Amino acid sequence: MNNLIFALDIGTRSVVGVVCENANGILSIKDIKICFHKQRAMVDGQIEDIEEVSKIVGTVKNQLENSLNIKLEKVSIAAAGRALKTERISLEKDTDLRIPITHDFIKAMETEALQLAQDLFSKNSSNDLFYCVGYSVLSYKLDGKTMSKLEGHRGNKVATEIIAAFLPHTVIEGLYSCMDKNNLEVCNLTLEPIAAMDLIIPPELRLLNLVLVDIGAGTSDIAISKDGSIVGYDMATIAGDEITECLMKNYLVDFNTAEEIKSSLTVDTDYISIKNVLGFTQDVSKQEIFESIKTAVYDLGSDISAKIHKMNNSSPAAVFLAGGGSKTPFLREVLSEFLNIPQSRIALTDKSGLRNVDLTTLDYYGPELITPLGIAYSVVLNKNYDFFSVKVNDKKVRLYGIRQMKVMDAILMSGFDTKKLIGMSGKSLRFTLNGKQRYYAGEFSTPSQIYVNSVAANIETTIKPGDTIEIIPAKNGGSPVIRISDVAETKNTGHVYFNGIKTELSTKFYANDIEVNGDYIIENSDSIKVVQAKLIKDLYKLYDVDESMYKSYVKGKIVDSDYELYDGLIIDIVKLEKEINADAKSVKVSTETEISANVETPAPEEPSMKVTVNNKQINLPKREDNMPYIFADMLAYTDIDPSKPQGNIVLLHNGKDASYLNLVAENDEIIIKWESE
């Protein structure tokens, strides 16, 4: 008797138990028992009242044990199709162009995408915990280009899109609780639509575009095959109960009486006796009852057809109907109309379609037996999924064994932050220093370390019940932290006097044309300027003065522009006198004479200087002290009052930003205004 299989189909309206034997891949049925719920303990295929459902499960179990004189200890069950959820998610990550993409990186990225899918599903769902039962990769991209494989390639960005499937924990825990209360160990767990599909549409038929609709009391599970595989699952929340509720309203009867009326519609009789809640009894023709439920049948057919069209994008080649609700009158006609396929291509599953089941011992067969037989057949196919426990960083985690489970699956269920699996290299730093490019590379990351039972492993390592998994998070590589003072020379200190203007020799720093201090931390793409006057020519540049127009004097002696600055140095500048030689048409520079810092410099004879201030031409008289005009002198020719600010002041010198210390020359265009003007 060790080869016996005990399967339970816990449905909205009833619990079906089947005991069978695996005879070389063929199910040999020993016995089947069906018990109906005495009250609505389940809603849309999900357990609401665990105690009530447990009692019905116990009744079915006891009947089978007594009938076969055996002790049932292990059971195969299935979760309702309404519990299966899917989520699509895309993930993009930066990569280091210097390092080829590895298999571990790809798997870690997929794991992170799975966790994002879990987070998104949890956010959009009332369930605060759910089990990932699998995922498929839909695509990879490298720098925006679709790739079939990423391993070994290099690039700046990689992306993946996956579809993940989940089961809410409430569904699983409810089923397990009912089994625990009846001392039954769950040895196999599958999904109802998968179980029915495996039995009705085996792999050799899946090249055809076929649809299986398993219509129960609370839900209608839909599965579609095409091009050799199952391409989608869905569920319609309209099912047999909608027909029952329609009968309740039309004939004023309770739920159980309406169920009896619905069952009687398949009996060969013209009239059905109905007793309503008021105690009145009447004989109603089946034709009248058919007409009363037509609207509900149309709603059922419409909803199922809409789900099929949404998944399949077209009408299928054929439809198989299973479940007790498949016997609903007019359903084939309605589906034929909505799906635009002949009625001959919509069939109720019968005995002839069950090639892998021996039904010779059964006195009765109906389409409502498809799911329990499919659950049992999943054991024959070795689709025996179950939960088992492991530890992840000392946290106990339960996993759903829908496939060979790996470290990655345990990580997902443990809540471990998958971002800590992939260490990212530090970001590189690029900037310009006085117009020249500078580059500093980021540090390489330290990868995460994974151990299974103290043995080095990775996220692809297969795990088994009771394993202990330890994860040491990855460490990101450091990004370079560079201050301006780290890259600039700042030797000179003190001050000089340049044409009477006190000028500090300390270095000035600019980041993107904004003055900063030496502790400024340089950011990527910054434009850094370090301004430090070391020579007289640096002072000319600092004050935007054309040194070719002036002579420089130190202690009354002419010096060249490469003269080195030192603390306390006094520099006087004198503008060159130009005379036009009409005959030679050449420029004559006045005789260079040495002057003393204590002797007044002779004033050159030159006409007044013409400039434009705020679009008005101004004649500037020559100054008695022979000093050049600076920008601050031009305030006198405007209506600007710096003591009464009206916003930020704008200073433009020949169209460029200026300061009050800029020297003014012939024909200069000067703008001094408030920013709001």
XYZ file of C-alpha atoms in Angstrom:
677
model
C 0.000 0.000 0.000
C 3.064 2.257 -0.011
C 2.309 3.143 -3.639
C -1.045 4.727 -2.773
C -1.682 8.393 -3.455
C -4.148 10.398 -1.370
C -5.250 13.679 -2.948
C -7.679 16.312 -1.692
C -9.432 18.983 -3.747
C -10.681 21.566 -1.261
C -13.214 23.555 -3.238
C -15.661 26.344 -2.544
C -18.697 24.036 -2.497
C -17.228 20.652 -1.601
C -14.178 18.620 -0.617
C -13.265 15.737 -2.909
C -10.900 13.014 -1.731
C -9.389 10.419 -4.029
C -7.198 7.441 -3.235
C -5.425 5.889 -6.194
C -2.380 3.868 -7.105
C 0.406 4.664 -9.534
C 0.474 1.734 -11.926
C 3.357 2.482 -14.300
C 2.280 6.062 -14.894
C -1.452 5.284 -14.941
C -3.690 6.294 -12.046
C -5.731 3.347 -10.838
C -8.623 4.733 -8.799
C -9.355 2.924 -5.538
C -12.085 5.169 -4.173
C -13.473 8.699 -4.312
C -15.499 10.482 -1.623
C -17.264 13.844 -1.863
C -18.590 15.893 1.072
C -20.339 19.240 0.694
C -19.778 22.169 3.020
C -22.718 22.631 5.365
C -22.195 26.373 5.298
C -20.178 28.812 3.203
C -16.797 28.089 4.789
C -14.902 29.050 1.632
C -15.162 32.085 -0.638
C -13.824 32.094 -4.195
C -11.689 29.010 -3.551
C -10.021 30.376 -0.426
C -10.569 29.069 3.105
C -12.520 31.451 5.344
C -13.517 29.141 8.217
C -10.599 26.817 9.000
C -12.516 24.877 11.666
C -15.468 24.137 9.380
C -13.284 23.127 6.425
C -11.171 20.929 8.733
C -14.303 19.034 9.787
C -15.260 18.307 6.168
C -11.688 17.222 5.378
C -11.825 14.899 8.401
C -15.112 13.431 7.209
C -13.710 12.677 3.740
C -10.537 11.193 5.233
C -12.494 8.949 7.631
C -14.825 7.719 4.883
C -11.885 6.732 2.682
C -10.033 5.059 5.559
C -13.124 3.053 6.512
C -13.898 2.152 2.903
C -10.381 0.919 2.123
C -9.430 -0.175 5.640
C -6.227 1.875 5.566
C -4.608 4.671 7.559
C -4.044 7.898 5.597
C -1.120 9.973 6.891
C 0.199 11.870 3.854
C -1.781 13.968 1.429
C -1.368 15.900 -1.820
C -3.245 19.203 -2.067
C -3.521 22.187 -4.399
C -3.842 25.941 -3.990
C -6.659 27.639 -5.849
C -5.921 29.406 -9.100
C -7.087 32.704 -7.647
C -4.063 32.609 -5.334
C -1.499 32.681 -8.141
C -0.258 36.206 -8.808
C 2.319 37.513 -11.238
C 4.364 40.692 -11.373
C 6.544 42.090 -14.156
C 9.481 44.235 -13.203
C 12.438 45.896 -14.925
C 15.760 46.702 -13.292
C 18.681 48.767 -14.604
C 22.117 48.876 -12.998
C 25.334 50.773 -13.624
C 28.354 48.612 -14.359
C 32.091 49.210 -14.407
C 33.322 49.339 -18.001
C 36.662 47.945 -16.822
C 35.176 44.677 -15.528
C 33.420 41.993 -17.648
C 29.921 40.992 -16.537
C 29.959 37.718 -14.603
C 27.413 34.949 -14.114
C 27.205 35.800 -10.413
C 26.517 39.456 -11.209
C 23.663 38.491 -13.560
C 22.073 36.162 -11.006
C 22.444 38.747 -8.260
C 20.748 41.305 -10.519
C 17.886 38.880 -11.167
C 17.609 38.307 -7.429
C 17.398 42.048 -6.830
C 14.723 42.314 -9.535
C 12.787 39.524 -7.807
C 12.932 41.418 -4.544
C 11.665 44.540 -6.314
C 8.815 42.450 -7.718
C 8.056 41.231 -4.201
C 8.091 44.794 -2.880
C 5.805 45.986 -5.677
C 3.449 43.045 -5.207
C 3.346 43.615 -1.455
C 2.627 47.315 -1.980
C -0.276 46.603 -4.331
C -1.656 43.658 -2.357
C -3.418 43.275 0.965
C -1.154 40.309 1.715
C 1.799 41.274 3.865
C 3.672 38.044 3.075
C 3.748 35.806 0.048
C 5.844 33.049 -1.440
C 7.749 33.353 -4.683
C 7.072 30.172 -6.648
C 9.190 30.983 -9.684
C 10.241 33.566 -12.235
C 11.213 33.841 -15.883
C 13.623 36.283 -17.523
C 11.906 38.113 -20.364
C 14.884 40.121 -21.643
C 18.393 41.454 -21.035
C 19.788 44.783 -22.256
C 23.336 46.155 -22.429
C 23.634 49.920 -22.900
C 20.088 49.939 -24.270
C 20.571 47.078 -26.741
C 18.658 43.811 -26.287
C 20.984 40.866 -25.663
C 20.326 37.146 -25.359
C 23.298 36.757 -22.982
C 25.211 39.270 -20.858
C 28.014 37.157 -19.437
C 31.495 38.266 -20.547
C 30.327 41.574 -22.037
C 31.385 45.015 -20.797
C 29.289 48.145 -20.680
C 28.069 51.082 -18.645
C 24.487 49.938 -17.977
C 22.715 46.578 -17.895
C 18.986 45.922 -17.563
C 16.693 42.937 -17.192
C 12.945 42.362 -17.217
C 11.430 39.402 -15.381
C 7.992 37.999 -14.591
C 7.620 36.508 -11.120
C 4.848 34.302 -9.713
C 3.685 34.447 -6.091
C 1.363 32.682 -3.661
C -0.051 34.660 -0.707
C 0.909 33.032 2.589
C -2.701 33.106 3.834
C -3.699 30.559 1.198
C -0.841 28.211 2.074
C -1.157 28.584 5.831
C -4.916 27.985 5.663
C -4.449 24.748 3.733
C -1.671 23.550 6.054
C -3.753 24.357 9.146
C -6.613 22.182 7.903
C -4.204 19.327 7.233
C -2.533 19.693 10.653
C -5.903 19.473 12.393
C -6.452 16.100 10.696
C -2.940 14.749 11.388
C -2.133 14.801 7.695
C 1.369 15.576 6.461
C 1.446 17.541 3.223
C 3.829 15.694 0.937
C 2.883 17.510 -2.267
C 1.471 20.937 -3.078
C 0.578 22.085 -6.571
C -1.692 24.702 -8.127
C -5.195 23.764 -9.248
C -4.954 25.129 -12.821
C -1.604 23.386 -13.310
C -2.989 20.089 -12.014
C -6.003 20.202 -14.335
C -3.869 21.283 -17.300
C -1.392 18.419 -16.814
C -4.210 15.892 -16.859
C -6.315 17.277 -19.737
C -3.706 18.865 -22.017
C -0.433 16.878 -21.821
C 2.813 18.265 -23.321
C 2.303 16.557 -26.692
C -0.885 18.620 -27.254
C 0.534 21.981 -26.210
C 1.756 22.902 -29.685
C -1.927 23.673 -30.276
C -3.520 26.864 -28.983
C -5.822 25.204 -26.443
C -7.675 26.591 -23.431
C -8.730 24.741 -20.299
C -11.454 26.338 -18.166
C -12.021 24.678 -14.793
C -15.307 26.135 -13.510
C -15.829 25.546 -9.827
C -18.288 27.086 -7.436
C -16.268 30.186 -6.561
C -13.755 30.622 -9.380
C -13.137 29.714 -12.987
C -9.470 28.815 -13.519
C -8.096 29.355 -17.019
C -4.911 27.931 -18.539
C -3.685 28.400 -22.116
C -1.190 26.383 -24.175
C 0.569 27.510 -27.346
C 3.759 26.661 -29.242
C 4.659 23.766 -26.954
C 4.257 25.349 -23.526
C 1.739 26.779 -21.083
C 1.761 30.504 -21.812
C -0.572 31.829 -19.157
C -2.855 31.325 -16.183
C -5.732 33.495 -15.052
C -8.915 33.311 -13.060
C -12.443 34.662 -13.401
C -14.202 35.382 -10.113
C -17.563 34.551 -11.710
C -18.355 30.825 -11.464
C -21.060 28.369 -10.422
C -22.133 30.300 -7.332
C -23.365 33.148 -9.532
C -25.853 30.745 -11.120
C -26.888 29.510 -7.670
C -27.434 33.055 -6.404
C -29.514 33.851 -9.480
C -31.805 30.879 -8.671
C -32.056 32.032 -5.046
C -33.334 35.433 -6.111
C -35.669 34.176 -8.835
C -37.361 31.450 -6.759
C -36.947 32.795 -3.209
C -35.011 29.802 -1.902
C -31.950 29.338 0.321
C -28.471 28.535 -0.998
C -28.670 24.763 -0.501
C -32.067 24.541 -2.207
C -30.739 26.584 -5.124
C -27.807 24.157 -5.406
C -30.257 21.244 -5.536
C -32.237 22.994 -8.293
C -29.025 23.556 -10.266
C -28.051 19.883 -9.901
C -31.534 18.780 -11.015
C -31.109 20.615 -14.321
C -28.895 17.746 -15.523
C -31.512 15.118 -14.629
C -33.789 13.785 -17.365
C -37.071 15.381 -16.232
C -39.310 18.148 -17.536
C -40.364 19.693 -14.213
C -38.613 20.411 -10.928
C -40.448 20.779 -7.614
C -39.342 23.905 -5.723
C -40.246 24.814 -2.118
C -39.492 28.461 -1.279
C -38.644 30.054 2.075
C -42.339 30.854 2.647
C -43.180 27.156 2.538
C -44.973 27.210 -0.818
C -44.191 24.428 -3.285
C -44.501 24.711 -7.050
C -43.525 22.644 -10.061
C -41.443 24.694 -12.485
C -40.489 23.584 -15.972
C -36.807 23.215 -16.732
C -37.260 25.487 -19.739
C -38.534 28.273 -17.463
C -35.566 27.767 -15.126
C -33.197 27.864 -18.103
C -34.635 31.200 -19.172
C -34.338 32.604 -15.626
C -30.571 31.956 -15.466
C -29.677 33.002 -19.021
C -28.455 36.444 -17.958
C -26.168 34.944 -15.303
C -24.837 32.408 -17.823
C -24.116 35.233 -20.278
C -22.212 37.090 -17.549
C -20.200 33.950 -16.778
C -19.414 33.299 -20.445
C -18.569 36.951 -21.067
C -16.112 37.137 -18.157
C -14.364 33.885 -19.090
C -14.115 34.932 -22.757
C -12.702 38.337 -21.826
C -9.958 36.695 -19.740
C -9.115 34.331 -22.605
C -8.920 37.170 -25.153
C -6.738 39.237 -22.812
C -4.179 36.439 -22.387
C -4.368 34.927 -25.864
C -4.890 38.104 -27.951
C -7.142 36.060 -30.257
C -9.640 33.223 -30.287
C -8.136 29.823 -29.374
C -8.306 26.710 -31.519
C -10.421 24.852 -28.950
C -11.692 25.013 -25.365
C -11.917 22.215 -22.778
C -14.437 22.682 -19.951
C -13.914 21.021 -16.576
C -15.331 21.385 -13.075
C -18.884 21.119 -11.816
C -19.801 24.495 -13.291
C -18.962 23.293 -16.802
C -22.351 21.529 -16.891
C -24.142 24.900 -16.713
C -26.880 25.052 -19.412
C -26.171 27.226 -22.485
C -22.538 27.818 -21.438
C -21.086 26.213 -24.577
C -23.400 28.289 -26.769
C -22.466 31.514 -24.956
C -18.714 30.809 -25.136
C -19.043 29.958 -28.824
C -20.668 33.336 -29.430
C -18.152 35.393 -27.431
C -15.041 33.527 -28.633
C -16.276 33.307 -32.220
C -15.486 29.598 -32.558
C -17.857 26.699 -33.395
C -19.599 24.866 -30.549
C -17.941 21.710 -31.836
C -14.626 23.156 -30.611
C -15.893 23.627 -27.051
C -16.071 20.322 -25.192
C -16.798 18.999 -21.724
C -14.039 16.683 -20.594
C -15.221 13.084 -20.501
C -13.662 9.722 -19.734
C -12.161 9.396 -23.198
C -9.991 12.466 -22.575
C -8.375 10.974 -19.480
C -5.821 8.697 -21.101
C -3.689 8.439 -17.957
C -6.491 7.477 -15.557
C -8.162 4.080 -15.142
C -11.794 4.834 -14.258
C -13.159 1.283 -14.599
C -13.729 0.966 -10.851
C -15.870 4.116 -10.670
C -19.644 4.028 -10.682
C -19.802 7.752 -11.474
C -17.631 10.201 -13.383
C -18.211 13.924 -13.795
C -16.097 16.913 -14.843
C -15.907 17.984 -11.183
C -13.406 15.136 -10.655
C -10.808 16.619 -13.022
C -9.013 18.715 -10.385
C -8.678 16.015 -7.666
C -7.499 13.506 -10.283
C -5.065 16.119 -11.602
C -3.676 16.700 -8.100
C -3.048 12.970 -7.765
C -1.527 12.810 -11.245
C 0.936 15.588 -10.349
C 2.556 13.065 -7.988
C 3.037 10.669 -10.910
C 4.666 13.501 -12.867
C 6.895 14.256 -9.872
C 5.438 17.753 -9.653
C 5.390 17.279 -5.934
C 6.072 20.654 -4.413
C 6.259 21.214 -0.689
C 7.609 23.618 1.898
C 10.817 23.170 3.843
C 12.813 25.325 6.257
C 16.358 26.713 6.254
C 18.159 29.394 8.264
C 19.483 32.619 6.737
C 21.729 34.586 9.108
C 19.991 32.823 12.054
C 16.505 33.622 10.704
C 14.225 30.650 9.977
C 12.783 30.777 6.458
C 10.139 28.543 4.851
C 10.562 27.846 1.128
C 8.111 26.517 -1.424
C 9.830 23.722 -3.341
C 8.276 24.286 -6.738
C 11.711 23.564 -8.204
C 15.228 22.817 -7.029
C 15.706 25.569 -4.480
C 18.873 27.648 -4.288
C 20.493 30.127 -1.945
C 18.893 32.896 -4.000
C 15.388 31.674 -3.064
C 16.217 31.654 0.634
C 17.667 35.155 0.427
C 14.466 36.470 -1.132
C 12.220 34.968 1.531
C 14.485 36.063 4.391
C 14.096 39.760 3.652
C 17.856 40.206 3.240
C 18.611 43.380 1.279
C 19.710 42.049 -2.109
C 21.542 45.294 -2.858
C 24.121 44.082 -0.352
C 24.930 41.101 -2.578
C 26.530 43.227 -5.284
C 29.331 45.528 -4.267
C 29.579 48.510 -6.574
C 32.906 50.036 -7.549
C 33.449 53.561 -6.340
C 32.522 56.304 -8.766
C 35.381 57.870 -10.688
C 36.032 61.608 -10.505
C 36.656 63.817 -13.528
C 37.176 67.578 -13.400
C 39.241 70.340 -14.959
C 41.955 72.231 -13.081
C 42.822 75.521 -14.749
C 41.572 74.075 -18.024
C 43.392 70.732 -17.791
C 41.556 67.415 -17.325
C 42.100 65.484 -14.097
C 40.895 61.880 -13.470
C 40.779 59.796 -10.286
C 39.466 56.208 -10.422
C 37.112 54.751 -7.802
C 38.122 51.790 -5.675
C 37.046 48.261 -6.608
C 34.303 46.700 -4.477
C 34.665 43.757 -2.101
C 32.191 41.009 -3.128
C 29.734 39.431 -0.703
C 30.583 36.092 0.865
C 28.067 33.256 1.165
C 28.429 30.072 3.195
C 26.106 27.057 3.312
C 26.755 24.941 6.388
C 30.085 26.821 6.793
C 31.207 25.874 3.259
C 31.850 28.636 0.710
C 28.940 28.921 -1.728
C 27.140 31.374 -4.011
C 23.551 32.349 -4.805
C 23.270 29.445 -7.269
C 24.189 26.801 -4.684
C 21.434 24.214 -4.238
C 19.988 23.990 -0.734
C 18.069 21.324 1.169
C 15.904 21.233 4.306
C 17.741 22.249 7.465
C 20.629 24.064 5.741
C 22.237 27.047 7.483
C 23.116 29.969 5.236
C 25.434 32.784 6.272
C 25.765 35.952 4.186
C 28.505 38.537 4.702
C 27.375 41.658 2.798
C 29.448 43.123 -0.014
C 31.356 46.343 0.537
C 31.164 49.127 -1.994
C 34.402 50.566 -3.298
C 35.251 54.031 -2.077
C 34.851 57.059 -4.324
C 37.785 59.503 -4.400
C 37.436 62.504 -2.075
C 39.615 65.306 -3.414
C 39.763 68.815 -1.937
C 41.058 71.791 -3.881
C 43.893 72.132 -1.382
C 45.001 68.604 -2.367
C 45.677 69.625 -5.967
C 46.664 73.313 -5.679
C 49.996 74.849 -4.657
C 49.587 77.529 -1.975
C 53.099 78.689 -1.016
C 53.102 82.519 -1.162
C 51.526 84.657 1.567
C 51.350 88.353 2.321
C 50.283 91.230 0.052
C 51.485 93.703 -2.591
C 50.302 97.123 -3.798
C 49.409 97.158 -7.477
C 48.979 100.739 -8.632
C 47.779 101.623 -5.154
C 45.455 98.625 -4.822
C 46.285 96.305 -1.932
C 46.329 92.763 -3.277
C 46.601 89.635 -1.126
C 49.062 87.029 -2.345
C 46.968 84.207 -0.845
C 45.529 81.794 -3.398
C 41.929 82.135 -4.551
C 39.899 79.082 -5.520
C 36.913 78.949 -7.860
C 34.541 76.036 -8.482
C 32.361 76.644 -11.536
C 33.188 80.383 -11.296
C 32.040 80.568 -7.654
C 34.727 81.425 -5.092
C 35.252 78.655 -2.524
C 37.853 77.793 0.104
C 40.598 75.194 -0.028
C 38.470 72.617 1.820
C 35.942 72.480 -1.006
C 35.393 68.826 -2.033
C 35.593 68.568 -5.805
C 32.562 67.000 -7.513
C 32.336 65.228 -10.851
C 32.524 67.556 -13.888
C 33.580 70.556 -11.765
C 35.585 73.326 -13.395
C 38.231 74.303 -10.855
C 40.335 77.431 -11.148
C 43.245 78.241 -8.863
C 44.302 81.893 -9.057
C 47.556 82.920 -7.374
C 49.692 85.948 -8.273
C 53.392 84.972 -8.346
C 54.652 87.392 -11.001
C 53.713 90.949 -12.005
C 52.052 89.608 -15.149
C 49.720 87.597 -12.889
C 48.473 90.894 -11.418
C 47.678 92.206 -14.900
C 45.661 89.043 -15.535
C 43.982 89.263 -12.143
C 42.688 92.762 -12.864
C 42.075 92.106 -16.561
C 44.570 94.749 -17.691
C 46.389 94.562 -21.033
C 50.020 94.601 -19.891
C 51.222 95.602 -23.387
C 49.648 99.018 -22.796
C 51.564 99.721 -19.561
C 55.019 99.912 -18.041
C 55.636 98.491 -14.573
C 57.796 100.337 -12.007
C 59.292 99.042 -8.760
C 61.108 101.656 -6.652
C 61.178 103.960 -9.654
C 62.756 101.415 -11.963
C 61.123 99.700 -14.899
C 60.748 95.937 -14.431
C 59.473 93.277 -16.796
C 56.289 91.262 -16.332
C 58.158 88.188 -15.021
C 59.291 90.099 -11.956
C 58.615 87.867 -8.902
C 56.257 89.137 -6.230
C 57.035 89.239 -2.526
C 55.345 90.487 0.596
C 55.129 94.301 0.759
C 56.126 94.894 -2.878
C 54.826 98.164 -4.413
C 54.213 98.208 -8.175
C 53.287 101.354 -10.119
C 52.083 101.188 -13.687
C 52.112 103.929 -16.302
C 50.267 103.874 -19.588
C 52.452 104.102 -22.687
C 52.309 107.349 -24.734
C 51.644 106.768 -28.418
C 52.440 109.319 -31.051
C 51.494 108.990 -34.625
C 54.293 109.771 -37.039
C 52.380 111.078 -40.023
C 55.309 110.668 -42.373
C 56.494 107.220 -41.314
C 53.055 106.018 -40.192
C 54.719 104.217 -37.325
C 54.191 104.046 -33.581
C 56.728 105.854 -31.398
C 57.054 104.886 -27.708
C 58.217 107.673 -25.351
C 61.711 107.488 -23.919
C 61.844 105.112 -21.004
C 63.004 106.974 -17.937
C 63.613 105.830 -14.441
C 61.362 107.462 -11.867
C 61.447 107.459 -8.143
C 58.557 106.219 -6.120
C 58.779 109.557 -4.272
C 58.858 111.679 -7.456
C 55.622 112.586 -9.188
C 55.302 110.909 -12.572
C 54.856 113.456 -15.368
C 51.320 113.402 -16.649
C 51.173 112.292 -20.265
C 49.500 114.612 -22.640
C 46.495 112.766 -23.948
C 42.968 113.706 -24.749
C 39.999 112.724 -22.590
C 38.952 109.050 -22.799
C 35.655 108.011 -24.375
C 33.672 105.124 -22.867
C 30.057 103.987 -22.927
C 28.288 103.640 -19.578
C 24.827 102.033 -19.614
C 24.567 102.771 -23.344
C 25.504 106.477 -22.870
C 28.773 107.852 -24.256
C 30.914 109.481 -21.560
C 34.080 111.592 -21.952
C 36.357 110.864 -19.028
C 38.807 113.743 -18.334
C 42.389 112.853 -17.750
C 43.241 112.425 -14.089
C 45.727 114.718 -12.381
C 47.385 111.776 -10.612
C 47.722 109.988 -13.948
C 46.103 106.865 -12.414
C 43.842 104.775 -14.630
C 40.118 104.704 -14.135
C 38.610 101.602 -12.547
C 35.065 100.217 -12.662
C 34.156 101.720 -9.297
C 34.772 105.222 -10.745
C 31.954 104.623 -13.236
C 29.275 104.552 -10.499
C 29.337 108.354 -10.594
C 27.949 108.237 -14.148
C 24.951 106.035 -13.203
C 21.904 106.399 -10.953
C 22.990 103.374 -8.912
C 23.120 103.927 -5.136
C 24.919 100.936 -3.563
C 23.705 102.033 -0.112
C 20.126 101.327 -1.193
C 20.291 97.855 -2.766
C 17.496 96.777 -5.095
C 18.744 93.248 -5.744
C 22.049 91.884 -6.993
C 24.313 94.316 -8.845
C 25.292 93.390 -12.413
C 28.730 94.498 -13.678
C 29.546 93.900 -17.354
C 32.808 94.953 -18.989
C 32.639 94.673 -22.776
C 29.941 92.030 -22.338
C 31.841 90.005 -19.719
C 31.370 89.764 -15.955
C 33.528 92.298 -14.128
C 34.508 93.559 -10.661
C 34.799 97.070 -9.251
C 38.600 96.821 -9.629
C 38.577 96.263 -13.407
C 40.643 98.900 -15.217
C 38.774 101.015 -17.758
C 40.250 101.675 -21.220
C 39.366 103.732 -24.319
C 36.065 102.751 -26.013
C 35.132 100.268 -23.290
C 31.442 99.383 -22.947
C 30.342 99.357 -19.331
C 27.070 98.156 -17.811
C 26.247 98.747 -14.127
C 22.661 97.929 -13.140
C 20.450 96.054 -10.714
C 19.727 92.471 -11.730
C 15.966 93.150 -11.793
C 16.289 95.911 -14.374
